[in-house]
JSON list of C-alpha atoms in Angstrom, two decimals:
[
{"chain": "A", "resi": 758, "resn": "MET", "atom": "CA", "xyz": [159.27, 99.35, 100.27]},
{"chain": "A", "resi": 759, "resn": "LYS", "atom": "CA", "xyz": [159.76, 103.04, 99.18]},
{"chain": "A", "resi": 760, "resn": "LYS", "atom": "CA", "xyz": [157.02, 105.46, 99.56]},
{"chain": "A", "resi": 761, "resn": "TYR", "atom": "CA", "xyz": [155.12, 107.52, 96.86]},
{"chain": "A", "resi": 762, "resn": "LYS", "atom": "CA", "xyz": [153.35, 111.02, 97.44]},
{"chain": "A", "resi": 763, "resn": "VAL", "atom": "CA", "xyz": [149.64, 110.42, 95.05]},
{"chain": "A", "resi": 764, "resn": "GLN", "atom": "CA", "xyz": [147.37, 113.41, 93.73]},
{"chain": "A", "resi": 765, "resn": "LEU", "atom": "CA", "xyz": [143.51, 112.26, 94.13]},
{"chain": "A", "resi": 766, "resn": "SER", "atom": "CA", "xyz": [140.83, 113.48, 93.16]},
{"chain": "A", "resi": 767, "resn": "GLU", "atom": "CA", "xyz": [137.06, 113.23, 93.72]},
{"chain": "A", "resi": 768, "resn": "TYR", "atom": "CA", "xyz": [134.28, 113.92, 91.19]},
{"chain": "A", "resi": 769, "resn": "GLY", "atom": "CA", "xyz": [130.64, 113.20, 90.31]},
{"chain": "A", "resi": 770, "resn": "THR", "atom": "CA", "xyz": [127.33, 115.26, 89.70]},
{"chain": "A", "resi": 771, "resn": "VAL", "atom": "CA", "xyz": [126.82, 117.47, 92.21]},
{"chain": "A", "resi": 772, "resn": "ALA", "atom": "CA", "xyz": [123.79, 119.27, 92.22]},
{"chain": "A", "resi": 773, "resn": "SER", "atom": "CA", "xyz": [121.54, 121.10, 95.24]},
{"chain": "A", "resi": 774, "resn": "ARG", "atom": "CA", "xyz": [117.96, 120.88, 95.48]},
{"chain": "A", "resi": 775, "resn": "ALA", "atom": "CA", "xyz": [114.90, 123.49, 96.01]},
{"chain": "A", "resi": 776, "resn": "ASP", "atom": "CA", "xyz": [111.15, 122.10, 96.35]},
{"chain": "A", "resi": 777, "resn": "ILE", "atom": "CA", "xyz": [108.97, 125.55, 96.21]},
{"chain": "A", "resi": 778, "resn": "GLU", "atom": "CA", "xyz": [105.36, 126.26, 95.19]},
{"chain": "A", "resi": 779, "resn": "ILE", "atom": "CA", "xyz": [104.73, 128.26, 92.00]},
{"chain": "A", "resi": 780, "resn": "TYR", "atom": "CA", "xyz": [100.86, 129.43, 91.09]},
{"chain": "A", "resi": 781, "resn": "ALA", "atom": "CA", "xyz": [101.37, 129.01, 86.84]},
{"chain": "A", "resi": 782, "resn": "LYS", "atom": "CA", "xyz": [99.19, 128.21, 83.77]},
{"chain": "A", "resi": 783, "resn": "ASN", "atom": "CA", "xyz": [100.57, 125.19, 83.11]},
{"chain": "A", "resi": 784, "resn": "GLU", "atom": "CA", "xyz": [103.54, 123.38, 84.77]},
{"chain": "A", "resi": 785, "resn": "ASP", "atom": "CA", "xyz": [105.96, 124.57, 82.00]},
{"chain": "A", "resi": 786, "resn": "GLU", "atom": "CA", "xyz": [104.43, 127.84, 83.04]},
{"chain": "A", "resi": 787, "resn": "ALA", "atom": "CA", "xyz": [105.42, 126.69, 86.53]},
{"chain": "A", "resi": 788, "resn": "MET", "atom": "CA", "xyz": [109.29, 125.76, 86.12]},
{"chain": "A", "resi": 789, "resn": "ASN", "atom": "CA", "xyz": [109.82, 129.03, 83.82]},
{"chain": "A", "resi": 790, "resn": "ILE", "atom": "CA", "xyz": [109.19, 131.09, 86.54]},
{"chain": "A", "resi": 791, "resn": "ALA", "atom": "CA", "xyz": [110.96, 128.96, 88.80]},
{"chain": "A", "resi": 792, "resn": "VAL", "atom": "CA", "xyz": [114.00, 128.90, 86.98]},
{"chain": "A", "resi": 793, "resn": "LYS", "atom": "CA", "xyz": [113.33, 132.77, 86.47]},
{"chain": "A", "resi": 794, "resn": "MET", "atom": "CA", "xyz": [113.54, 133.31, 90.58]},
{"chain": "A", "resi": 795, "resn": "ALA", "atom": "CA", "xyz": [116.78, 130.97, 91.08]},
{"chain": "A", "resi": 796, "resn": "GLU", "atom": "CA", "xyz": [118.11, 133.08, 88.35]},
{"chain": "A", "resi": 797, "resn": "GLU", "atom": "CA", "xyz": [117.37, 135.98, 89.62]},
{"chain": "A", "resi": 798, "resn": "GLY", "atom": "CA", "xyz": [118.34, 135.03, 93.61]},
{"chain": "A", "resi": 799, "resn": "ASN", "atom": "CA", "xyz": [114.13, 135.33, 94.87]},
{"chain": "A", "resi": 800, "resn": "ASP", "atom": "CA", "xyz": [114.75, 134.94, 98.76]},
{"chain": "A", "resi": 801, "resn": "LEU", "atom": "CA", "xyz": [111.66, 132.48, 98.34]},
{"chain": "A", "resi": 802, "resn": "ILE", "atom": "CA", "xyz": [114.43, 129.33, 97.30]},
{"chain": "A", "resi": 803, "resn": "LYS", "atom": "CA", "xyz": [116.72, 128.13, 99.62]},
{"chain": "A", "resi": 804, "resn": "PHE", "atom": "CA", "xyz": [118.96, 125.08, 98.97]},
{"chain": "A", "resi": 805, "resn": "GLU", "atom": "CA", "xyz": [120.07, 122.61, 100.15]},
{"chain": "A", "resi": 806, "resn": "ASP", "atom": "CA", "xyz": [123.82, 121.63, 101.01]},
{"chain": "A", "resi": 807, "resn": "GLU", "atom": "CA", "xyz": [125.23, 119.91, 97.96]},
{"chain": "A", "resi": 808, "resn": "LYS", "atom": "CA", "xyz": [125.30, 115.99, 97.13]},
{"chain": "A", "resi": 809, "resn": "CYS", "atom": "CA", "xyz": [126.37, 114.02, 94.58]},
{"chain": "A", "resi": 810, "resn": "ILE", "atom": "CA", "xyz": [124.01, 112.31, 93.08]},
{"chain": "A", "resi": 811, "resn": "ASP", "atom": "CA", "xyz": [125.40, 109.41, 91.00]},
{"chain": "A", "resi": 812, "resn": "GLY", "atom": "CA", "xyz": [128.09, 108.41, 93.88]},
{"chain": "A", "resi": 813, "resn": "TRP", "atom": "CA", "xyz": [131.87, 109.91, 94.10]},
{"chain": "A", "resi": 814, "resn": "GLU", "atom": "CA", "xyz": [134.16, 108.52, 91.51]},
{"chain": "A", "resi": 815, "resn": "TYR", "atom": "CA", "xyz": [137.68, 108.61, 92.23]},
{"chain": "A", "resi": 816, "resn": "GLN", "atom": "CA", "xyz": [141.50, 109.09, 90.12]},
{"chain": "A", "resi": 817, "resn": "ALA", "atom": "CA", "xyz": [145.58, 109.33, 90.59]},
{"chain": "A", "resi": 818, "resn": "GLU", "atom": "CA", "xyz": [146.31, 112.33, 89.10]},
{"chain": "A", "resi": 819, "resn": "ASP", "atom": "CA", "xyz": [149.72, 112.06, 89.63]},
{"chain": "A", "resi": 820, "resn": "VAL", "atom": "CA", "xyz": [152.16, 110.28, 91.85]},
{"chain": "A", "resi": 821, "resn": "GLU", "atom": "CA", "xyz": [156.35, 110.42, 92.37]},
{"chain": "A", "resi": 822, "resn": "GLU", "atom": "CA", "xyz": [158.32, 108.73, 94.55]},
{"chain": "A", "resi": 823, "resn": "SER", "atom": "CA", "xyz": [159.21, 110.79, 98.45]},
{"chain": "A", "resi": 824, "resn": "LYS", "atom": "CA", "xyz": [161.72, 110.69, 99.35]}
]
């Protein structure tokens, strides 16, 4: 049996989520305000740790025989 070095990748759709309450005239305005707050780094928004939302995928990138 031979020994091999394999390089692996772990990838998936990763998202951080935050729930905030916004005062607005309608849903569209609330979403626009929330996005603007996030883009400006508003301290009221606390994102959760990143999580893979649709499961991790694995892929072998490279393989070479080890000595």
